[in-house]
C-alpha cells in the first residue's frame, strides 16, 4: 500500500515540477522541429532518395514521416496535459494564491524599515491609508498578538496562469472533438461532372471553373502570377434543393455545416481509342486526370496521362513556362507491368500507336477543380480556448500581483515606531525592485512631511 | 506614377541611411558612453523608423497592394517594428546603449529584404484575404520583440561572463603568487589588466550574487580597469534580465495571436485551421521555446543565466522560422509560390 502511495507521490512530484514541464516542452519542440525538417506524408521512396538508407529506415520506423500523428507526438501532448493538471493543483494554486501569513521581514530581499515618531495605532492607520489611497487592497490580521497589515495589488491577476492553462486544455479538447466526430476529404470534379460526397451525401456538380493568370515582367524575368481561381457549382444538400454557388480561394461555401474549399485545379484530357482502326464499343471516350492511367485490353500495357502542357514553345517544341492555354499538348507515357517504357509530348488530336493495333488520341482538355471539404465541430472550442489562452498570457505578463507585508513595532523608550515593510511578487523580486524603492521613498516622505520634524534618521536596508 | 515611386524610393534611402549612421553612432555610444553620440544616434533612428512606416504607407497607396505579402515587405516591417520596439525600450528603460545593435540587425534585415523587391506584384489568390492585413503584422512584430530580447540577452551574457572571468581571474591571480607557471599560460592582455586591477584593489573573489550584482566587475572598475568600468556602467544583471522578460512578454502574446490569426486564415483559405505546414509548425516551435522561457523564468534558480540562453536559442529559431523555412523548406507559406 505504502509502495503504491510512494510511487503515486513520486509521480505527482515529478509531474508537478515546472522543470519537468519544461523538459516536456523541449521534447515537444524537438518533435515539432523534426516534422518541419523531414518532409511529411511522402512515399517511402522519397525518404530513401533524400537520406542515407539507415536514416530513411529510422524515419519510417519511428513514424517521423507522419510525426504529428505519431504516438510520440500525441503522447507528449498527453503528458503535457497531465503535467499541467497536476501542476495547476499541486503547485500553481498553492503558490499563486497564498494565504495571509506573517513573514520574517529581513529575510525577504525587498524590505525596508522606517522609524518615526508617533503612536503605534496612529502610524499603522497612516500606513494603511497610504496604501489604500494608492490602489492597494489592505487587509489586517493578528498573529500571536502582533498585528500585520497586508496590501495587495492586482490580486485577481494571480489567476492569469490558471486562465492560460485552462485555455490550452480547451484547445486540446477542441482538437479531440474533431478527431472523434469530424471528417475531411477531397474531391476533384471535372467540368460538367457531378460527384457525391461520401460522408455528407451532398451532390456537387462543377458547372464551370475559371482561373486568371497574369504575366508580370519582374526584375528576375517573366512571372506568371495566379490572380484568381473560381468554381461555379450546383450543390444539393440535405434539403434536396439544388443551389448555385461560387467557391473561391479564401471564400469557402458552407453546405449543411460542412465547408468546401477551393484547393487546386488541373486539366483532365478526354481520349478516344481505336483498335485496328475501328472504335471500340465501351472504350470510346476515356477522361483521365493528370497522373491517371488506363489499361489497354488484352495487353500488359497501360497508357499513362502524365501531365498537361498548356503551351508548347513553338521555336523549341518544348513545354513553355506559360501556364495559360495557348497551344496545348499532353505528356503521355507507356507503362508495362509497372515499368515505364518512355514518354512523349503529344499535341491534341494527334493519334499515338500503343501496339497490338491499339491507338489513342487526346481529343480535348477539360478543366477540373479540386475541392477540400471539412466538418469540424471542434472549431468553436478551439477558438474559445485560443482566446482564453491569450487572455491568460496578457493577464500573467502585464499585471504583476504584488503583496506588501507591514508591521509596526513601538520603541517605547524612544517614543518612536519602526515600520517593517517587505514585498513579494509572483515573479520574484528583481522585477519589483524599482517600484518598491519608489514606494518606500514615497511612503517615507508622506509620513515625514518636511518641516521642523524630529531629527530621526530612517533606518533602511535593501 | 513615377513621382510616387520616387517618393517611395526616397523614403527607403532615408530609412537605410538613417539606420546605418544611427546604428554606428549608437554602437559607438555603447562603447564610449559619450552623450553626443546618443544625441546623434537616437534622433536618426527615430527618423529612419518614421521614414520606413511612411514608405510602407506610400507603397500601399501607390499600388493598392498590401505591401507585406512578400519577403521584401515583410522584412521591411520587421525592421521598422524592431526599431520601433527598441525606441520604446530605450526610452522606457534608459537603454539607448543597446539600440545600436538592434538597429544594425534591422538595417541588415532591411537591406536583405530589398534584394527580394520584385516590383509590384498582385498577390496570389490565397494571400487575397483581410487576414493578411492582420496576421502578417502581428507575427512580424512578435519576431521584432524577440530580436529586442535577443540583444538584451546577449548584453546580459557578456556582462555575466565578464564577471565570471574577472572573478575567476582573481582566483587565478591569487594562485599565481605561488605558482608562476599558472601565469605563463594566461598571459592575455585582458587577464593581465584585470588581474593587476584586482590585486591593486585587494579584492577577494566572490561568488555571483543572487540579485544579479557583479562585485568583481565593480571592484575591477573601481581599480581602473576600463573594460570593467564600461561593463559596470551597464544596468545590473537583474535589471537586464527584467528587460529581456519584458520583451519576451510582448513577443509571446504577439506570436500566440499570430498563430491564432494564422489558424483562422488557414481555416478560410485551406480548409483546416492547422495543416502542419512547415511554416506554422516552425512558429509553434518558436512559441514552445518562449513558453519554456516563461516557465523557467518563474524559477529563481533558472532566472538569469539560463533563461537568457533560452532567449538566444529562441531567436535562432525565430530566424529559422522566418527565413530558413522559406529558403530550405517548401510549403504552403513559401513566399515564392
Ligand atoms: C502548454 C501550455 C501552457 C501554457 C500556455 C502555460 C502558460 C503559463 C503562463 C502564461 C504562466 C505565467 C508565467 C509568468 O507569470 O511569468 C505559467 C506559469 C506556470 N506554469 Fe504554465 N503553461 C503551460 C503548460 C504548463 C505545464 C504543462 C505545467 C506543468 C508543470 C505548467 C506549470 C506552470 C507553473 C508551475 C507556473 C508558475 C506558477 C508559479 O510558480 O508562479 N504550465 N504558465
PDB file of C-alpha atoms and ligand atoms in Angstrom, chain A residues 15-18 20-21 24-25 28 79-81 83-85 87-88 91-92 95-96 160-161 164-165 168 389 392-393 396-397 426-427, chain B residues 245 287 291 294-295 297-298, ligand 1:
ATOM      1  CA  UNK A  15       4.592  15.908 -12.951  1.00  0.00           C
ATOM      2  CA  UNK A  16       4.130  18.854 -10.628  1.00  0.00           C
ATOM      3  CA  UNK A  17       7.623  20.158 -11.257  1.00  0.00           C
ATOM      4  CA  UNK A  18       7.914  23.098 -13.639  1.00  0.00           C
ATOM      5  CA  UNK A  20       9.734  18.569 -15.788  1.00  0.00           C
ATOM      6  CA  UNK A  21       7.151  20.568 -17.736  1.00  0.00           C
ATOM      7  CA  UNK A  24       8.329  18.064 -21.886  1.00  0.00           C
ATOM      8  CA  UNK A  25       8.300  21.356 -23.805  1.00  0.00           C
ATOM      9  CA  UNK A  28       7.642  18.707 -27.832  1.00  0.00           C
ATOM     10  CA  UNK A  79       1.970  14.113 -20.832  1.00  0.00           C
ATOM     11  CA  UNK A  80       1.919  17.897 -21.024  1.00  0.00           C
ATOM     12  CA  UNK A  81      -1.782  17.889 -20.235  1.00  0.00           C
ATOM     13  CA  UNK A  83       1.637  17.674 -16.037  1.00  0.00           C
ATOM     14  CA  UNK A  84      -0.415  20.800 -16.500  1.00  0.00           C
ATOM     15  CA  UNK A  85      -3.268  19.410 -14.438  1.00  0.00           C
ATOM     16  CA  UNK A  87       0.985  21.380 -11.639  1.00  0.00           C
ATOM     17  CA  UNK A  88      -2.076  23.534 -11.525  1.00  0.00           C
ATOM     18  CA  UNK A  91       1.843  23.993  -7.368  1.00  0.00           C
ATOM     19  CA  UNK A  92       0.201  26.904  -9.088  1.00  0.00           C
ATOM     20  CA  UNK A  95       1.976  29.093  -4.797  1.00  0.00           C
ATOM     21  CA  UNK A  96      -0.040  31.755  -6.530  1.00  0.00           C
ATOM     22  CA  UNK A 160      -3.713  34.585 -15.016  1.00  0.00           C
ATOM     23  CA  UNK A 161      -1.682  31.385 -15.076  1.00  0.00           C
ATOM     24  CA  UNK A 164      -3.633  30.415 -19.617  1.00  0.00           C
ATOM     25  CA  UNK A 165      -3.500  26.769 -18.595  1.00  0.00           C
ATOM     26  CA  UNK A 168      -4.560  25.203 -23.503  1.00  0.00           C
ATOM     27  CA  UNK A 389      -5.133  31.291 -23.529  1.00  0.00           C
ATOM     28  CA  UNK A 392      -4.269  34.323 -19.613  1.00  0.00           C
ATOM     29  CA  UNK A 393      -0.975  35.342 -21.182  1.00  0.00           C
ATOM     30  CA  UNK A 396       0.083  36.956 -16.482  1.00  0.00           C
ATOM     31  CA  UNK A 397       2.523  39.222 -18.246  1.00  0.00           C
ATOM     32  CA  UNK A 426       4.680  36.131  -8.243  1.00  0.00           C
ATOM     33  CA  UNK A 427       7.705  36.795 -10.459  1.00  0.00           C
TER      34      UNK A 427
ATOM     35  CA  UNK B 245      11.483  39.361 -19.705  1.00  0.00           C
ATOM     36  CA  UNK B 287       6.162  29.518 -29.313  1.00  0.00           C
ATOM     37  CA  UNK B 291       6.825  29.266 -23.346  1.00  0.00           C
ATOM     38  CA  UNK B 294       8.489  31.930 -19.325  1.00  0.00           C
ATOM     39  CA  UNK B 295       8.185  28.810 -17.213  1.00  0.00           C
ATOM     40  CA  UNK B 297      11.620  32.416 -15.521  1.00  0.00           C
ATOM     41  CA  UNK B 298       9.221  31.548 -12.712  1.00  0.00           C
TER      42      UNK B 298
HETATM   43  C1  LIG C   1       1.258  24.145 -22.707  1.00  0.00           C
HETATM   44  C2  LIG C   1       0.609  25.133 -22.350  1.00  0.00           C
HETATM   45  C3  LIG C   1       0.949  26.058 -21.189  1.00  0.00           C
HETATM   46  C4  LIG C   1       0.743  27.391 -21.198  1.00  0.00           C
HETATM   47  C5  LIG C   1       0.162  28.204 -22.319  1.00  0.00           C
HETATM   48  C6  LIG C   1       1.202  27.912 -19.952  1.00  0.00           C
HETATM   49  C7  LIG C   1       1.181  29.241 -19.601  1.00  0.00           C
HETATM   50  C8  LIG C   1       1.722  29.743 -18.434  1.00  0.00           C
HETATM   51  C9  LIG C   1       1.880  31.129 -18.124  1.00  0.00           C
HETATM   52  C10 LIG C   1       1.457  32.271 -19.006  1.00  0.00           C
HETATM   53  C11 LIG C   1       2.464  31.241 -16.912  1.00  0.00           C
HETATM   54  C12 LIG C   1       2.824  32.533 -16.191  1.00  0.00           C
HETATM   55  C13 LIG C   1       4.281  32.840 -16.341  1.00  0.00           C
HETATM   56  C14 LIG C   1       4.655  34.138 -15.686  1.00  0.00           C
HETATM   57  O1  LIG C   1       3.839  34.725 -14.972  1.00  0.00           O
HETATM   58  O2  LIG C   1       5.776  34.610 -15.878  1.00  0.00           O
HETATM   59  C15 LIG C   1       2.653  29.915 -16.435  1.00  0.00           C
HETATM   60  C16 LIG C   1       3.219  29.622 -15.232  1.00  0.00           C
HETATM   61  C17 LIG C   1       3.310  28.355 -14.748  1.00  0.00           C
HETATM   62  N1  LIG C   1       3.011  27.202 -15.426  1.00  0.00           N
HETATM   63 FE1  LIG C   1       2.326  27.029 -17.278  1.00  0.00          FE
HETATM   64  N2  LIG C   1       1.656  26.878 -19.192  1.00  0.00           N
HETATM   65  C18 LIG C   1       1.520  25.718 -19.919  1.00  0.00           C
HETATM   66  C19 LIG C   1       1.874  24.469 -19.512  1.00  0.00           C
HETATM   67  C20 LIG C   1       2.282  24.145 -18.242  1.00  0.00           C
HETATM   68  C21 LIG C   1       2.554  22.832 -17.783  1.00  0.00           C
HETATM   69  C22 LIG C   1       2.483  21.564 -18.605  1.00  0.00           C
HETATM   70  C23 LIG C   1       2.890  22.944 -16.491  1.00  0.00           C
HETATM   71  C24 LIG C   1       3.217  21.763 -15.601  1.00  0.00           C
HETATM   72  C25 LIG C   1       4.152  21.692 -14.776  1.00  0.00           C
HETATM   73  C26 LIG C   1       2.844  24.322 -16.122  1.00  0.00           C
HETATM   74  C27 LIG C   1       3.118  24.861 -14.881  1.00  0.00           C
HETATM   75  C28 LIG C   1       3.249  26.164 -14.577  1.00  0.00           C
HETATM   76  C29 LIG C   1       3.705  26.675 -13.313  1.00  0.00           C
HETATM   77  C30 LIG C   1       4.035  25.851 -12.092  1.00  0.00           C
HETATM   78  C31 LIG C   1       3.749  28.041 -13.433  1.00  0.00           C
HETATM   79  C32 LIG C   1       4.221  29.052 -12.425  1.00  0.00           C
HETATM   80  C33 LIG C   1       3.417  29.215 -11.249  1.00  0.00           C
HETATM   81  C34 LIG C   1       4.239  29.954 -10.247  1.00  0.00           C
HETATM   82  O3  LIG C   1       5.064  29.317  -9.610  1.00  0.00           O
HETATM   83  O4  LIG C   1       4.081  31.153 -10.131  1.00  0.00           O
HETATM   84  N3  LIG C   1       2.471  25.041 -17.212  1.00  0.00           N
HETATM   85  N4  LIG C   1       2.193  29.012 -17.376  1.00  0.00           N
END
